[in-house]
Short mmCIF file of C-alpha atoms in Angstrom, two decimals:
data_model
loop_
_atom_site.label_atom_id
_atom_site.label_comp_id
_atom_site.label_asym_id
_atom_site.label_seq_id
_atom_site.Cartn_x
_atom_site.Cartn_y
_atom_site.Cartn_z
CA MET A 715 82.93 154.26 88.53
CA ALA A 716 85.40 157.15 88.80
CA LEU A 717 87.27 155.22 91.38
CA LEU A 718 87.64 152.01 89.22
CA VAL A 719 89.38 153.63 86.24
CA PRO A 720 92.47 154.83 88.04
CA VAL A 721 92.73 151.58 89.91
CA ALA A 722 92.63 149.48 86.67
CA LYS A 723 95.14 151.80 85.11
CA PHE A 724 97.50 151.58 88.04
CA LEU A 725 97.21 147.76 88.12
CA GLY A 726 97.93 147.77 84.38
CA VAL A 727 101.39 149.17 85.23
CA MET A 728 101.92 146.75 88.10
CA GLU A 729 100.92 143.54 86.28
CA SER A 730 100.96 143.47 82.56
CA ASP A 731 98.38 141.48 80.55
CA ASP A 732 99.85 137.94 80.18
CA SER A 733 97.29 136.59 77.72
CA PRO A 734 98.68 135.58 74.35
CA GLN A 735 99.08 138.22 71.66
CA TYR A 736 99.39 137.55 67.91
CA THR A 737 100.34 139.38 64.75
CA SER A 738 98.12 139.75 61.70
CA ASP A 739 99.98 136.90 60.02
CA ASN A 740 99.31 134.51 62.88
CA GLN A 741 102.71 134.72 64.55
CA MET A 742 102.72 134.92 68.34
CA LYS A 743 104.27 137.90 69.99
CA PHE A 744 106.97 136.88 72.45
CA PRO A 745 106.04 137.42 76.08
CA GLU A 746 108.90 139.72 76.96
CA ASN A 747 107.95 139.76 80.63
CA TYR A 748 108.22 135.99 81.13
CA ARG A 749 111.17 136.08 83.57
CA GLN A 750 108.89 137.76 86.05
CA TRP A 751 106.27 135.01 85.56
CA VAL A 752 105.89 132.02 87.96
CA TYR A 753 108.77 129.59 87.69
CA LEU A 754 107.80 125.88 87.46
CA THR A 755 111.00 123.90 87.14
CA THR A 756 114.31 123.25 85.59
CA GLY A 757 115.55 120.19 83.79
CA PHE A 758 119.17 119.22 83.16
CA ASP A 759 120.00 117.44 79.90
CA MET A 760 116.56 116.03 79.78
CA SER A 761 115.80 113.75 76.80
CA TYR A 762 112.81 111.69 75.85
CA SER A 763 114.84 109.30 73.77
CA ALA A 764 117.23 106.74 75.26
CA ALA A 765 120.03 108.00 72.89
CA GLY A 766 119.79 111.46 74.45
CA MET A 767 120.71 114.56 72.53
CA GLN A 768 124.13 114.78 70.95
CA MET A 769 125.52 118.04 72.36
CA ASP A 770 129.02 119.26 73.14
CA HIS A 771 127.75 120.98 76.28
CA HIS A 772 125.25 120.44 79.04
CA MET A 773 121.93 122.28 78.97
CA PHE A 774 119.32 123.66 81.43
CA ASP A 775 115.64 124.03 80.60
CA ASN A 776 113.67 126.53 82.67
CA VAL A 777 109.82 126.58 82.58
CA PHE A 778 107.73 129.61 83.38
CA VAL A 779 103.93 130.13 83.31
CA SER A 780 101.71 133.18 83.26
CA PRO A 781 100.76 134.23 86.78
CA ALA A 782 97.04 134.23 86.13
CA ALA A 783 97.11 130.62 84.82
CA TYR A 784 99.31 129.56 87.78
CA LYS A 785 96.75 130.84 90.24
CA VAL A 786 94.01 128.90 88.51
CA PHE A 787 96.05 125.77 88.48
CA VAL A 788 96.78 126.05 92.16
CA ALA A 789 93.03 126.43 92.84
CA THR A 790 91.72 123.73 90.46
CA GLY A 791 94.57 121.49 89.17
CA ARG A 792 93.65 122.57 85.61
CA TRP A 793 95.00 125.17 83.05
CA PRO A 794 92.58 127.88 82.03
CA ASP A 795 92.11 129.21 78.53
CA LYS A 796 94.90 131.73 77.67
CA THR A 797 97.61 129.81 79.65
CA VAL A 798 101.08 130.62 78.35
CA MET A 799 104.11 128.56 79.25
CA VAL A 800 107.68 129.44 78.21
CA LEU A 801 110.49 126.97 77.95
CA GLU A 802 113.94 128.66 78.05
CA ALA A 803 116.96 126.57 77.24
CA ARG A 804 120.30 127.90 78.59
CA VAL A 805 123.76 126.70 78.11
CA ALA A 806 125.32 125.08 81.23
CA LYS A 807 128.66 126.20 82.36
CA GLY A 808 130.94 124.14 84.56
CA LYS A 809 134.07 125.31 86.41
CA GLY A 810 133.91 129.10 86.71
CA SER A 811 134.29 131.74 89.37
CA ILE A 812 134.34 129.78 92.58
CA ASN A 813 132.29 126.90 91.19
CA GLN A 814 134.47 123.67 91.08
CA LYS A 815 131.98 120.96 90.33
CA GLY A 816 128.54 120.69 88.77
CA ASN A 817 126.92 123.28 86.59
CA TYR A 818 125.41 126.76 86.63
CA GLN A 819 123.39 128.66 84.03
CA GLY A 820 125.24 130.78 81.40
CA GLU A 821 124.00 133.86 79.68
CA GLN A 822 123.64 132.12 76.34
CA ILE A 823 120.08 131.11 75.43
CA MET A 824 119.95 127.97 73.23
CA GLY A 825 116.24 127.92 72.50
CA MET A 826 112.89 129.41 73.38
CA GLU A 827 109.58 127.81 72.98
CA VAL A 828 106.04 128.71 73.99
CA HIS A 829 103.14 126.29 74.70
CA VAL A 830 99.86 128.22 74.70
CA ARG A 831 96.25 127.32 75.29
CA ASP A 832 93.84 129.36 73.27
CA ASP A 833 90.50 127.50 72.87
CA ALA A 834 88.93 129.70 70.24
CA ARG A 835 92.12 129.90 68.06
CA PHE A 836 93.47 126.34 67.91
CA PRO A 837 91.45 123.26 67.00
CA GLY A 838 93.33 121.26 69.55
CA LYS A 839 93.24 124.05 72.05
CA TRP A 840 96.96 124.10 72.53
CA ALA A 841 99.72 125.14 70.21
CA PHE A 842 103.55 125.42 70.25
CA PHE A 843 105.53 128.44 68.94
CA GLY A 844 109.22 128.60 68.35
CA PHE A 845 111.26 131.78 68.92
CA ASP A 846 114.69 132.46 67.41
CA GLY A 847 115.46 135.46 69.61
CA GLY A 848 113.01 137.55 67.66
CA LYS A 849 109.90 139.41 68.99
CA THR A 850 107.54 137.10 67.08
CA GLY A 851 107.52 133.30 66.54
CA LYS A 852 105.90 130.90 64.07
CA MET A 853 103.59 128.24 65.15
CA VAL A 854 104.91 124.70 65.12
CA SER A 855 102.89 122.62 62.60
CA ALA A 856 100.16 120.68 64.36
CA THR A 857 101.40 117.46 62.90
CA ALA A 858 104.84 117.81 64.69
CA THR A 859 105.64 115.05 67.19
CA CYS A 860 105.68 117.51 70.10
CA TYR A 861 101.83 117.64 69.88
CA SER A 862 101.26 113.92 69.89
CA CYS A 863 103.91 113.34 72.59
CA HIS A 864 102.39 115.93 74.85
CA ALA A 865 98.88 114.50 74.23
CA ASP A 866 99.99 110.99 74.92
CA HIS A 867 102.23 111.55 77.90
CA GLY A 868 101.29 114.95 79.47
CA ALA A 869 100.13 114.41 83.07
CA VAL A 870 97.58 117.20 82.88
CA ASP A 871 95.91 118.42 79.71
CA THR A 872 98.90 117.79 77.36
CA THR A 873 101.39 119.48 79.75
CA PHE A 874 104.21 117.78 81.59
CA VAL A 875 103.02 118.48 85.07
CA GLN A 876 104.88 115.27 86.14
CA PHE A 877 108.05 117.31 85.92
CA TYR A 878 106.68 120.34 87.85
CA PRO A 879 107.36 119.40 91.50
CA THR A 880 105.02 122.07 93.10
CA LEU A 881 102.12 121.33 90.72
CA LEU A 882 102.12 117.47 90.68
CA PRO A 883 100.89 117.24 94.22
CA ILE A 884 98.07 119.64 93.37
CA ALA A 885 97.02 117.59 90.32
CA LYS A 886 97.02 114.41 92.51
CA GLU A 887 94.88 116.06 95.18
CA LYS A 888 92.43 117.55 92.70
CA LYS A 889 92.38 114.36 90.70
CA THR A 890 93.01 116.03 87.40
CA LEU A 891 95.76 113.70 86.17
CA ALA A 892 95.06 112.45 82.62
CA GLU A 893 93.77 108.90 82.19
CA LYS A 894 96.55 108.05 79.74
CA TYR A 895 99.20 109.28 82.13
CA LEU A 896 97.75 107.22 84.96
CA THR A 897 97.65 104.05 82.84
CA GLU A 898 101.24 104.79 81.84
CA ILE A 899 102.66 105.11 85.33
CA ALA A 900 100.73 102.06 86.45
CA ALA A 901 102.45 99.80 83.88
CA PRO A 902 105.36 98.06 85.63
CA GLU A 903 107.94 98.90 82.91
CA ASP A 904 107.21 102.62 83.32
CA LYS A 905 107.38 102.78 87.13
CA GLN A 906 109.68 105.56 88.26
CA PRO A 907 112.87 104.39 89.95
CA LEU A 908 113.67 105.96 93.29
CA MET B 439 93.55 160.97 99.85
CA ALA B 440 90.31 158.99 99.82
CA LEU B 441 91.33 157.59 96.54
CA LEU B 442 94.64 156.35 97.72
CA VAL B 443 93.46 154.19 100.50
CA PRO B 444 91.37 151.69 98.45
CA VAL B 445 94.13 151.49 95.85
CA ALA B 446 96.67 150.58 98.50
CA LYS B 447 94.38 148.07 100.03
CA PHE B 448 93.66 146.37 96.76
CA LEU B 449 97.32 146.30 95.83
CA GLY B 450 97.96 144.63 99.17
CA VAL B 451 95.86 141.71 98.01
CA MET B 452 97.65 141.55 94.67
CA GLU B 453 101.18 141.68 95.95
CA SER B 454 101.96 140.66 99.55
CA ASP B 455 104.63 142.42 101.59
CA ASP B 456 107.86 140.67 100.76
CA SER B 457 110.11 142.37 103.34
CA PRO B 458 111.63 140.16 105.98
CA GLN B 459 109.63 139.29 109.13
CA TYR B 460 111.13 138.00 112.39
CA THR B 461 109.89 136.41 115.61
CA SER B 462 110.40 137.94 119.06
CA ASP B 463 113.30 135.50 119.61
CA ASN B 464 115.14 136.73 116.49
CA GLN B 465 114.18 133.87 114.16
CA MET B 466 113.11 134.71 110.70
CA LYS B 467 109.66 133.83 109.45
CA PHE B 468 109.73 131.72 106.30
CA PRO B 469 108.64 133.67 103.26
CA GLU B 470 105.84 131.13 102.31
CA ASN B 471 105.15 132.97 99.04
CA TYR B 472 108.63 132.55 97.61
CA ARG B 473 107.64 130.32 94.71
CA GLN B 474 105.68 133.27 93.27
CA TRP B 475 108.81 135.55 93.62
CA VAL B 476 111.22 136.24 90.74
CA TYR B 477 113.31 133.22 89.70
CA LEU B 478 117.06 133.97 89.20
CA THR B 479 118.71 130.58 88.42
CA THR B 480 119.22 126.92 89.03
CA GLY B 481 122.46 125.09 89.65
CA PHE B 482 123.02 121.38 89.22
CA ASP B 483 125.37 119.58 91.72
CA MET B 484 127.27 122.79 92.21
CA SER B 485 130.16 122.76 94.66
CA TYR B 486 132.67 125.30 95.79
CA SER B 487 135.24 122.62 96.73
CA ALA B 488 137.07 120.51 94.23
CA ALA B 489 136.10 117.35 96.09
CA GLY B 490 132.48 118.08 95.47
CA MET B 491 129.75 116.98 97.81
CA GLN B 492 129.41 113.27 98.66
CA MET B 493 125.84 112.50 97.77
CA ASP B 494 124.06 109.38 96.54
CA HIS B 495 121.85 111.56 94.29
CA HIS B 496 122.00 114.58 92.16
CA MET B 497 120.66 117.90 93.34
CA PHE B 498 119.15 121.08 91.92
CA ASP B 499 119.42 124.54 93.63
CA ASN B 500 116.77 127.03 92.65
CA VAL B 501 117.14 130.69 93.62
CA PHE B 502 114.36 133.25 94.06
CA VAL B 503 114.36 136.92 95.08
CA SER B 504 111.62 139.19 96.32
CA PRO B 505 109.97 141.06 93.45
CA ALA B 506 110.53 144.51 94.85
CA ALA B 507 114.27 143.90 95.26
CA TYR B 508 114.45 142.38 91.75
CA LYS B 509 112.97 145.62 90.32
CA VAL B 510 115.56 147.70 92.13
CA PHE B 511 118.37 145.53 90.86
CA VAL B 512 117.13 145.69 87.27
CA ALA B 513 117.11 149.51 87.49
CA THR B 514 120.38 150.03 89.58
CA GLY B 515 122.47 146.82 89.45
CA ARG B 516 122.30 146.87 93.30
CA TRP B 517 120.34 145.18 96.07
CA PRO B 518 118.18 147.40 98.21
CA ASP B 519 117.72 147.14 101.97
CA LYS B 520 115.20 144.33 102.74
CA THR B 521 116.19 142.18 99.91
CA VAL B 522 115.28 138.52 100.45
CA MET B 523 116.74 135.64 98.54
CA VAL B 524 115.65 132.02 98.92
CA LEU B 525 117.75 128.96 97.92
CA GLU B 526 115.66 125.85 97.47
CA ALA B 527 117.52 122.58 97.05
CA ARG B 528 115.55 119.77 95.43
CA VAL B 529 116.39 116.15 94.85
CA ALA B 530 117.05 115.35 91.16
CA LYS B 531 115.25 112.39 89.58
CA GLY B 532 116.59 110.55 86.50
CA LYS B 533 114.61 108.09 84.35
CA GLY B 534 110.95 108.61 85.09
CA SER B 535 107.73 109.05 83.07
CA ILE B 536 109.00 109.68 79.51
CA ASN B 537 112.31 111.06 80.54
CA GLN B 538 115.18 108.79 79.51
CA LYS B 539 118.21 110.85 80.02
CA GLY B 540 119.24 113.74 82.24
CA ASN B 541 117.50 114.95 85.29
CA TYR B 542 114.30 116.65 86.45
CA GLN B 543 113.23 118.08 89.81
CA GLY B 544 111.51 115.83 92.35
CA GLU B 545 109.04 116.81 94.96
CA GLN B 546 111.49 116.22 97.89
CA ILE B 547 113.14 119.39 99.23
CA MET B 548 116.71 118.76 100.57
CA GLY B 549 117.32 122.15 102.08
CA MET B 550 116.04 125.74 102.29
CA GLU B 551 118.21 128.76 103.03
CA VAL B 552 117.45 132.48 103.08
CA HIS B 553 119.93 135.26 102.47
CA VAL B 554 118.52 138.63 103.66
CA ARG B 555 119.73 142.19 103.67
CA ASP B 556 118.51 144.17 106.62
CA ASP B 557 120.80 147.16 107.31
CA ALA B 558 119.39 148.15 110.69
CA ARG B 559 119.31 144.62 112.05
CA PHE B 560 122.64 142.99 111.06
CA PRO B 561 126.10 144.54 111.60
CA GLY B 562 127.26 143.09 108.24
CA LYS B 563 123.99 144.16 106.57
CA TRP B 564 123.32 140.63 105.32
CA ALA B 565 122.47 137.35 107.15
CA PHE B 566 121.75 133.73 106.38
CA PHE B 567 118.99 131.79 107.92
CA GLY B 568 118.43 128.00 107.69
CA PHE B 569 114.99 126.45 107.54
CA ASP B 570 114.27 122.75 108.20
CA GLY B 571 110.81 122.76 106.84
CA GLY B 572 109.43 124.85 109.61
CA LYS B 573 107.70 128.23 109.54
CA THR B 574 110.72 129.95 111.28
CA GLY B 575 114.48 129.54 110.90
CA LYS B 576 117.53 130.39 113.02
CA MET B 577 120.24 132.77 111.86
CA VAL B 578 123.41 131.13 110.72
CA SER B 579 126.32 132.35 113.06
CA ALA B 580 128.12 135.30 111.54
CA THR B 581 131.30 133.56 111.93
CA ALA B 582 130.33 130.69 109.51
CA THR B 583 132.26 130.35 106.30
CA CYS B 584 129.19 131.26 104.12
CA TYR B 585 129.58 134.89 105.20
CA SER B 586 133.37 135.05 104.42
CA CYS B 587 132.96 133.18 101.13
CA HIS B 588 130.10 135.41 100.01
CA ALA B 589 131.98 138.55 100.99
CA ASP B 590 135.16 137.39 99.27
CA HIS B 591 133.68 135.98 96.03
CA GLY B 592 130.20 137.46 95.54
CA ALA B 593 130.04 139.51 92.26
CA VAL B 594 127.66 142.01 93.77
CA ASP B 595 127.36 143.00 97.47
CA THR B 596 128.20 139.51 98.79
CA THR B 597 125.71 137.82 96.43
CA PHE B 598 126.62 135.34 93.66
CA VAL B 599 125.30 137.37 90.82
CA GLN B 600 128.00 135.75 88.66
CA PHE B 601 125.61 132.68 88.64
CA TYR B 602 122.40 134.61 87.78
CA PRO B 603 122.44 134.85 84.01
CA THR B 604 119.93 137.68 83.62
CA LEU B 605 121.47 139.84 86.36
CA LEU B 606 125.08 139.57 85.53
CA PRO B 607 124.84 141.61 82.31
CA ILE B 608 122.94 144.26 84.29
CA ALA B 609 125.71 144.48 86.93
CA LYS B 610 128.25 144.75 84.17
CA GLU B 611 126.43 147.59 82.43
CA LYS B 612 125.80 149.41 85.74
CA LYS B 613 129.36 148.78 86.80
CA THR B 614 128.29 147.46 90.22
CA LEU B 615 130.54 144.38 90.25
CA ALA B 616 132.65 144.09 93.43
CA GLU B 617 136.28 145.01 93.21
CA LYS B 618 137.33 141.67 94.76
CA TYR B 619 135.28 139.83 92.19
CA LEU B 620 136.78 141.82 89.28
CA THR B 621 140.27 141.10 90.67
CA GLU B 622 139.47 137.40 90.97
CA ILE B 623 138.26 136.93 87.44
CA ALA B 624 141.11 138.94 86.03
CA ALA B 625 143.70 136.46 87.53
CA PRO B 626 144.63 133.91 84.85
CA GLU B 627 144.11 130.87 87.03
CA ASP B 628 140.60 131.83 87.64
CA LYS B 629 139.55 132.61 84.12
CA GLN B 630 136.29 130.91 83.16
CA PRO B 631 136.61 128.08 80.79
CA LEU B 632 134.40 128.30 77.61
#
């Protein structure tokens, strides 16, 4: 037993606890370490409405997941309890330095959202939290459309695995894609263009 | 000493050795684990020539760095010997699933390049390797333009830290930006537009 304590302490320094933490007034503590988590994907100007977003700039969305949850997903095609995902929106820059065309990511963060699974805490298992650059964030009301949209269209357990290129093949192989999602992509009008 | 061996062995399981590995015929072994490395940034259709690339699709470029090198950069603003960076190019998809506008990343990988610092091995310290989906890749000739372009325009030690939004502020603070880069961005015609 004497051996185990120093090992656990040392590991605590190497890899911090990635499970969700909350304040006494039910805010979530921002996972400060998320840029060292596992990267899932980046979208560019993505919009779920045909009108798109009205912006005077382009935008990147980067998605990260807690390493322990990633390992479980790779092994099972499912997210475990205590999964934390971070969506980081960054302003896109165009011409700059030697870049002449296309876009790269600027330092300015436009938004930060967390999607967290905590079975004992949330009736619907998952919750969204918004962060405005602070160390804590408030939960998005469970009646907000992000919940129903993720529930209706998320490829795996209310998450948009269909946009995570390294995880989608795993979900296909493990047969963990949601029934609603499979029905949706089977409908002719929703078939993905090449 | 008896204590240290099990700790080191256990850590070996937690965090694999990220330093560059080569074959006997001087190819580099592909770092299979790179998607669990630290994410630096994503570009969209970036091009260093005004003509841009002639493609019938949009493209994302994701950049990852070995965790040990990342930690050194955060602490010092410089890359250590044995730094490995991976550039992963992915095809961009447009309308698909519930996405109506903008682009998300597809499963198809369009290219994979590695930039590696290995002071004892390469006369210029850094080298590029190209991978065509195989487990090993050949070194790009040291006379290729990628070397001179990175040397002339890289913000830190021949790397494009100017496009890595979380690292650029660190390099500024640590005053490790290359002289050539500072001269370049000070010239009026190269000033970055807002």
